[in-house]
Short mmCIF file of C-alpha atoms in Angstrom, two decimals:
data_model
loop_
_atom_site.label_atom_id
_atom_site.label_comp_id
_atom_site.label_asym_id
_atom_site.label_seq_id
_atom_site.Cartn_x
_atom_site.Cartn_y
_atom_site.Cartn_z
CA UNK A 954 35.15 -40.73 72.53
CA UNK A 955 36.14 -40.04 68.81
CA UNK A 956 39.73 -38.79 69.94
CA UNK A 957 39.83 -41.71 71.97
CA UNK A 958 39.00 -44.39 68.79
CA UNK A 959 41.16 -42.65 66.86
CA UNK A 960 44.30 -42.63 69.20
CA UNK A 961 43.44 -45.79 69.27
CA UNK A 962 43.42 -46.80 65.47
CA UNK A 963 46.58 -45.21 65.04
CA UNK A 964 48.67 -46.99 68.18
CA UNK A 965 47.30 -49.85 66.49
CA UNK A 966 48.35 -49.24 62.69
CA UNK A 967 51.83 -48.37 64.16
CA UNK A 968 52.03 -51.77 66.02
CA UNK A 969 50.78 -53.53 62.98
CA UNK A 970 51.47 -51.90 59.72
CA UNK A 971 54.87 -53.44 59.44
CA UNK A 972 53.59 -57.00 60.10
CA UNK A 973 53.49 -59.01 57.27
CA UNK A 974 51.61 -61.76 58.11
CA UNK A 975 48.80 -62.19 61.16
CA UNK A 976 47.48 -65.51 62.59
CA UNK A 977 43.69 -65.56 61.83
CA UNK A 978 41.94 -67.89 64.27
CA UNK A 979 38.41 -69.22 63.61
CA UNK A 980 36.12 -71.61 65.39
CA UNK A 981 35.37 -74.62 63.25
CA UNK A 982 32.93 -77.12 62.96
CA UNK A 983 32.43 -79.19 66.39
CA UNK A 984 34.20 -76.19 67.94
CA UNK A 985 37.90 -76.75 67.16
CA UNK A 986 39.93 -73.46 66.76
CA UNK A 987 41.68 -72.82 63.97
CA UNK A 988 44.55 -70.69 62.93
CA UNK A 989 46.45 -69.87 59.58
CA UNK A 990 48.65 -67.07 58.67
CA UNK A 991 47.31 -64.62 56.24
CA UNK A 992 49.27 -61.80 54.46
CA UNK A 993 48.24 -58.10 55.70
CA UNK A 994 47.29 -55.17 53.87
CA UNK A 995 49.55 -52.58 52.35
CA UNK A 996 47.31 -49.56 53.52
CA UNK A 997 47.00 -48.01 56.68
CA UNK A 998 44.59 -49.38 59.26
CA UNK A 999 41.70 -46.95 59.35
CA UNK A 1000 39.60 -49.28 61.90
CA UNK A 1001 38.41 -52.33 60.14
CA UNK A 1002 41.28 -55.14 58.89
CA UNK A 1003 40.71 -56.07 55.46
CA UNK A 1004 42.54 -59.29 54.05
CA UNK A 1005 42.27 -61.06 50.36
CA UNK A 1006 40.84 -64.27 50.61
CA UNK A 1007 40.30 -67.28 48.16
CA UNK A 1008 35.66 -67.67 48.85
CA UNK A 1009 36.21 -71.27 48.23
CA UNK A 1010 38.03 -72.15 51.40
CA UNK A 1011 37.66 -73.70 54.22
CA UNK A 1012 38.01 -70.27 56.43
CA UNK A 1013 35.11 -69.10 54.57
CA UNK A 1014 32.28 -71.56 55.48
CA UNK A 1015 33.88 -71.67 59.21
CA UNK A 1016 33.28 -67.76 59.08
CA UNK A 1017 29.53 -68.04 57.18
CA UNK A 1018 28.75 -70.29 60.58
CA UNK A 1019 30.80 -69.14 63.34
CA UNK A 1020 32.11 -65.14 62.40
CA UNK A 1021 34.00 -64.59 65.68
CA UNK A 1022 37.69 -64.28 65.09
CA UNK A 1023 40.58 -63.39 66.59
CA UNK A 1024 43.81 -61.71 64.68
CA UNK A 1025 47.14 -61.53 66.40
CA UNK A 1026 49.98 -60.31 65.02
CA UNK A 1027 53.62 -61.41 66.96
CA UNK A 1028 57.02 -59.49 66.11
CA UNK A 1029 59.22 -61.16 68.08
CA UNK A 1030 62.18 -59.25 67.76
CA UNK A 1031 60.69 -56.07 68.68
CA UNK A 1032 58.66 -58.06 71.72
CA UNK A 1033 55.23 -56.75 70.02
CA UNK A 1034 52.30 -59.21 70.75
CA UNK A 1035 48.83 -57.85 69.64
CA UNK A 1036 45.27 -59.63 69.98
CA UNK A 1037 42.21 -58.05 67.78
CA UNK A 1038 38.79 -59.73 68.53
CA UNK A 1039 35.87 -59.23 66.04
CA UNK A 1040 33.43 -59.62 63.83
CA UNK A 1041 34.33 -61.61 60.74
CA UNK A 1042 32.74 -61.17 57.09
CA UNK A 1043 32.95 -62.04 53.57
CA UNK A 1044 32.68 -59.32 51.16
CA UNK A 1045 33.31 -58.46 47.34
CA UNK A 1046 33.41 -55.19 47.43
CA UNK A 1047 34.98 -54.23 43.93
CA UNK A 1048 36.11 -50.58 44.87
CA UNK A 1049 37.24 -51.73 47.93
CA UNK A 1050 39.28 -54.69 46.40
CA UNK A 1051 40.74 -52.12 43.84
CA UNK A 1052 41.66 -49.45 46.80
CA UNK A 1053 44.09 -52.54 48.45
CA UNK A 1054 45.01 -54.17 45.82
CA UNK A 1055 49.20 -54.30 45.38
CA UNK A 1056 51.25 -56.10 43.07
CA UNK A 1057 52.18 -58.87 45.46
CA UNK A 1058 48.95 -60.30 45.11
CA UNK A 1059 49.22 -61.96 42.36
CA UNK A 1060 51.25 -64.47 43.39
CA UNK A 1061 47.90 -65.58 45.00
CA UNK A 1062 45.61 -64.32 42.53
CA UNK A 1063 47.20 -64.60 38.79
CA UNK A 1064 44.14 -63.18 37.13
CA UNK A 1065 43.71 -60.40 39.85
CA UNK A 1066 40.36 -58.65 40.41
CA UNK A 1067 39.02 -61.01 37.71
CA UNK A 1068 39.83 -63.98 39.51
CA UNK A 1069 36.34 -65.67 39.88
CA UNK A 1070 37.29 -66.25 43.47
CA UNK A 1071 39.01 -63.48 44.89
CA UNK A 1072 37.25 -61.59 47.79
CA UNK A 1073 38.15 -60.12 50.75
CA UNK A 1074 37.81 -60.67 54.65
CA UNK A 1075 36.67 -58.33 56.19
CA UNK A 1076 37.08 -57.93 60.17
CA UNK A 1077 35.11 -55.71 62.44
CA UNK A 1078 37.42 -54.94 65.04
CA UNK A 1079 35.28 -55.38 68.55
CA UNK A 1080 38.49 -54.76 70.94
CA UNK A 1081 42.36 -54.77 70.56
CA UNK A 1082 45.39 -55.58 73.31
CA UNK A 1083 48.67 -55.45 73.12
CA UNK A 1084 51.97 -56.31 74.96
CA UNK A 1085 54.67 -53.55 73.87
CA UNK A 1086 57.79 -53.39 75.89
CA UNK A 1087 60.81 -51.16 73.99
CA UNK A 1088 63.01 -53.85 74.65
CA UNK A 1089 63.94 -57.52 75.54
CA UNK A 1090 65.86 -57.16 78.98
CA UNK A 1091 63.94 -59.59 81.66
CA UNK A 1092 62.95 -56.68 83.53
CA UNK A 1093 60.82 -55.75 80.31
CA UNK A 1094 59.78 -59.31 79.74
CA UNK A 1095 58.20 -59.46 83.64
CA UNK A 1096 56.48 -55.78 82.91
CA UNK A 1097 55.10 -57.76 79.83
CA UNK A 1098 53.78 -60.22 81.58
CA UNK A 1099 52.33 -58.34 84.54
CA UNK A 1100 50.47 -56.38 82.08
CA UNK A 1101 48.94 -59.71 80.69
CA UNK A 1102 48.03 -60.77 84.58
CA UNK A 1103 46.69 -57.01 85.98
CA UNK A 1104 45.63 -55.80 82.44
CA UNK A 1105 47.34 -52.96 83.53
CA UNK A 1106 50.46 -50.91 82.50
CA UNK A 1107 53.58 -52.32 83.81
CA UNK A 1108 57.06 -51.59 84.16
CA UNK A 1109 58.61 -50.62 80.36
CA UNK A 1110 55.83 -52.11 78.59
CA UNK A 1111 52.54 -50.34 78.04
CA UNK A 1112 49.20 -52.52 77.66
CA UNK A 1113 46.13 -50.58 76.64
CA UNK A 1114 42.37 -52.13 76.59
CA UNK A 1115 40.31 -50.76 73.96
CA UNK A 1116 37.15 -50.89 72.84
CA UNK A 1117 35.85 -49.91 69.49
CA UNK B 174 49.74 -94.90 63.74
CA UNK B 175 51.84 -94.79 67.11
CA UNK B 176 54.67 -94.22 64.24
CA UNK B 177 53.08 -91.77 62.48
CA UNK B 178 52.39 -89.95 66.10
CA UNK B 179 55.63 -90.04 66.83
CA UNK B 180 56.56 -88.47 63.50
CA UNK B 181 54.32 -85.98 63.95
CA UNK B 182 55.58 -85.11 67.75
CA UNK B 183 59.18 -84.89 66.27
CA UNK B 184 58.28 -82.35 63.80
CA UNK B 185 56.44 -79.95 66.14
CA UNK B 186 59.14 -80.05 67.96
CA UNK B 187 61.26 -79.34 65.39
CA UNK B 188 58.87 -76.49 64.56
CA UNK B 189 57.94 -74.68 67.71
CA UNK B 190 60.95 -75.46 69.97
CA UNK B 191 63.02 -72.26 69.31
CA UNK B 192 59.75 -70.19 69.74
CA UNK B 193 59.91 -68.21 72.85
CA UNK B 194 56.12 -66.79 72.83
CA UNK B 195 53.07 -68.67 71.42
CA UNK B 196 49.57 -66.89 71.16
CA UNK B 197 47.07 -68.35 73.09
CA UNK B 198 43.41 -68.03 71.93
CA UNK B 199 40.72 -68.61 74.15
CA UNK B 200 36.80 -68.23 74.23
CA UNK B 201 36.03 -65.44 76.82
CA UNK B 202 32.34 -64.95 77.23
CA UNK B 203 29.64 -63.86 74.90
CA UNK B 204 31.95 -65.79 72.19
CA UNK B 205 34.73 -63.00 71.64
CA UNK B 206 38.28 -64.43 70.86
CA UNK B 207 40.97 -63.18 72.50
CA UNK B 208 44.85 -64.33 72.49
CA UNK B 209 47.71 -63.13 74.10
CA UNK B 210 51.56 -63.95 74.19
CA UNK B 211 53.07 -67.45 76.08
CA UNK B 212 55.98 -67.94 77.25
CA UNK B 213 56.19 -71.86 75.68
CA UNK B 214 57.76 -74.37 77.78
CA UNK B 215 62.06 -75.31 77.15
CA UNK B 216 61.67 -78.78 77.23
CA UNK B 217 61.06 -81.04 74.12
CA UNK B 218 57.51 -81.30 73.34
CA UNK B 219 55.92 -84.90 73.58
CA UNK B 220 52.76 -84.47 72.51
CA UNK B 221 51.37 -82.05 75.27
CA UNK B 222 52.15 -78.31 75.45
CA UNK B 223 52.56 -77.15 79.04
CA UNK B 224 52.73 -73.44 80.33
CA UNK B 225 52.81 -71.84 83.68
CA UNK B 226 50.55 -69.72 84.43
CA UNK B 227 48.61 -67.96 87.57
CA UNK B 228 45.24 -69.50 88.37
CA UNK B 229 44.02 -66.28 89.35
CA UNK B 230 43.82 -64.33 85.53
CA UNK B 231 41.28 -64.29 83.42
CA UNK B 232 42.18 -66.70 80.70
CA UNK B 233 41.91 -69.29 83.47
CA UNK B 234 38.25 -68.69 84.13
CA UNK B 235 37.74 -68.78 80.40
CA UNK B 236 39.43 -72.06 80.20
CA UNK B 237 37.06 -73.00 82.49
CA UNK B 238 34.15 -72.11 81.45
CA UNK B 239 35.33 -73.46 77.49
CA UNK B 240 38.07 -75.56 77.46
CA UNK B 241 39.02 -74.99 73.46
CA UNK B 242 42.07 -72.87 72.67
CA UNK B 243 44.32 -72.31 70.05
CA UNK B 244 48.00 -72.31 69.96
CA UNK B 245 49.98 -70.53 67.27
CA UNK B 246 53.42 -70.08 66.49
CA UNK B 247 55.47 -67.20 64.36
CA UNK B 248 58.35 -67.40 63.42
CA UNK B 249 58.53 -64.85 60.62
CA UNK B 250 62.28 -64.50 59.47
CA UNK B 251 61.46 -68.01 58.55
CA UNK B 252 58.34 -68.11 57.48
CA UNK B 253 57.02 -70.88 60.13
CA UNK B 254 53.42 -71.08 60.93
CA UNK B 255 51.90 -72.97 63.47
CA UNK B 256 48.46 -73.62 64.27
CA UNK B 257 47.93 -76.49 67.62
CA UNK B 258 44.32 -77.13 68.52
CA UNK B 259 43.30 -78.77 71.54
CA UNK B 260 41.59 -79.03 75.03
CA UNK B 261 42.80 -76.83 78.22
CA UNK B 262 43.19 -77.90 81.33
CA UNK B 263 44.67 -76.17 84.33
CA UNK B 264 46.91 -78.38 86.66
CA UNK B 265 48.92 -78.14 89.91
CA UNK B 266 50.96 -81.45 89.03
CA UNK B 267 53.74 -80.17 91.56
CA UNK B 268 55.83 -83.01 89.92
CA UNK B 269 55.49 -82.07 86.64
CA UNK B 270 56.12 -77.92 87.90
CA UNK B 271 59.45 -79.61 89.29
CA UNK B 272 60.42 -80.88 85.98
CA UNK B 273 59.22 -77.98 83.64
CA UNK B 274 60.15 -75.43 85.87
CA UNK B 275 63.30 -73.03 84.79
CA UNK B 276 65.42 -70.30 86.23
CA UNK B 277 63.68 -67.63 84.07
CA UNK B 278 60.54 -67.91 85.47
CA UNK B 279 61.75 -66.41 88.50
CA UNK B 280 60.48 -63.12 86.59
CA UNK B 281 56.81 -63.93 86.96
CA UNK B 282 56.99 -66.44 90.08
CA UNK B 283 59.52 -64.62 92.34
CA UNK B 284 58.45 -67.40 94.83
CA UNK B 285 59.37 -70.02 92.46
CA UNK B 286 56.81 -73.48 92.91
CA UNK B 287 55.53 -72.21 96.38
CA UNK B 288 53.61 -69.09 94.98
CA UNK B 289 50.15 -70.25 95.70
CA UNK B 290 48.92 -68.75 92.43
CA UNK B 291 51.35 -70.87 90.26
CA UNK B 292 49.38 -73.09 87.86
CA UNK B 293 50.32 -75.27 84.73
CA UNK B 294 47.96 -74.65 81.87
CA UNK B 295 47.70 -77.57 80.12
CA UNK B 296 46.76 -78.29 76.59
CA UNK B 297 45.79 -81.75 74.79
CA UNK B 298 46.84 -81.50 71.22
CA UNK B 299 43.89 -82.53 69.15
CA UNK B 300 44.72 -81.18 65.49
CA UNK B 301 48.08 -79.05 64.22
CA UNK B 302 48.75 -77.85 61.13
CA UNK B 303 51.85 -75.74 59.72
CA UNK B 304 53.36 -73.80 57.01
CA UNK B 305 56.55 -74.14 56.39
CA UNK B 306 59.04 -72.57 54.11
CA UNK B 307 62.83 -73.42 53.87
CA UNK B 308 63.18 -69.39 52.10
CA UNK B 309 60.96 -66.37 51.44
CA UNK B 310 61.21 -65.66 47.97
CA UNK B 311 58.43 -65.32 46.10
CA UNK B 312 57.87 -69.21 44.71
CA UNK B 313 58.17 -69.86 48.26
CA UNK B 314 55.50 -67.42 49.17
CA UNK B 315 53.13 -68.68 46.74
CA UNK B 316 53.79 -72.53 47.81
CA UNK B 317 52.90 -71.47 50.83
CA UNK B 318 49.48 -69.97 50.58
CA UNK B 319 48.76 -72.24 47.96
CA UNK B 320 49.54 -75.41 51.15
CA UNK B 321 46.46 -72.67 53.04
CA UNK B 322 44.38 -73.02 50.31
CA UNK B 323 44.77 -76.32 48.92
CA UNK B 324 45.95 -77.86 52.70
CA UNK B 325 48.72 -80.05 50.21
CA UNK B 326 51.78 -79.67 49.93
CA UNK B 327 52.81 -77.14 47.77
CA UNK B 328 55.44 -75.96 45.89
CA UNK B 329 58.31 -75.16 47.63
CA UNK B 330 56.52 -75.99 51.46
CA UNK B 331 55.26 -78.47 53.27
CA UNK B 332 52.22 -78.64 54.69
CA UNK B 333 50.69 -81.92 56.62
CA UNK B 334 47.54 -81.85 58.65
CA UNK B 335 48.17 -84.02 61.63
CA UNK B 336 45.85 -85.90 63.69
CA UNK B 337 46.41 -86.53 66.97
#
């Protein structure tokens, strides 16, 4: 079961760890869903996704109500398409913030860790899926798309259910 | 207002009409979110985004069960966003299949418009909201999360919440 989770966590850091940006969808007030793009982490995905995050937006309060979320991350030209479900939280986690904190970031956050604001999302991955196919030929794109309809793996692509 | 629809039509259009996949996030029971890849429709959007899909997956009975999705866009090389919000509806407008349908589908509908399975999934734009970009330098990069933040325009992006 541990092999299992961790063959997991790493097909998943190689799908995402070149993404730079994810859609984060939340469920807002009255129901809506919501989605923004927010900028990924530098370090490796060791099971849990870990964004910076302003605590005085709107994502926040949506996630203080309502902290289901989905993440997908889309790289078109490679035909990579991956949904993570899970549990959303707010945390500020000093160590933490120091361990992925990169340079980049202040363009968000001038002041950095002292930014009164700055705190990180934190997102308990519940189950991942993706749609990988090596390349973009139709055959590939209807393997794809089989895999979305069966859930199974399909012809050049590969589409693996997993639980955490 | 019928203007400033109209406005607002044109540029999602503008915005998602080169986008081959969308994500589609749905509400699958117990509350988890879970999104996967679209292929998004080649004709110009006006105001309703229409997919094909087969009434006999899973996302259908979600849809069913809770008719809010999300629909977002990536286009990363240049840094376009896309979040749509609206209601789902599932439809076997044969008509309207007749006039969306294209050649490529063939891949997932080798039957074309007489599989019995072949659905349109339907969704009522209710909110959309985008980040937008014209480069991805850095003072872009910063507009641009500041337009997440804020939701005003920012430096170097746009960013207009739309109502529809």
């Amino acid at each position: 079961m541990q092999d299992k989770r961790e063959e997991a966590t790493e097909k998943l850091n190689d799908l995402i760890n070149d993404i730079d940006f994810a859609m984060l969808t939340t469920v807002d007030t009255d129901g809506v869903l919501r989605s923004r793009p927010m900028s990924t982490q530098k370090a490796e995905f060791d099971g849990t996704l870990w964004f910076f995050t302003n605590d005085a937006t709107h994502k926040v309060d949506e996630i203080e109500r309502d902290n289901r979320v989905n993440v997908s991350y889309a790289k078109p030209e490679d035909n990579v398409y991956v949904s993570v479900s899970g549990a959303a939280s707010i945390s500020k986690d000093r160590q933490k913030m120091e361990e992925l904190w990169n340079p980049i970031l202040k363009a968000w956050f001038p002041k950095g860790l002292d930014d009164p604001h700055i705190s990180l999302l934190r997102v308990d991955v519940e189950q991942a899926e993706y749609w990988d196919s090596p390349s973009s030929t139709l055959v590939q794109i209807v393997g794809f798309v089989k895999a979305i309809v069966t859930g199974k793996p399909a012809n050049g692509g590969e589409n693996e259910k997993v639980t955490f």
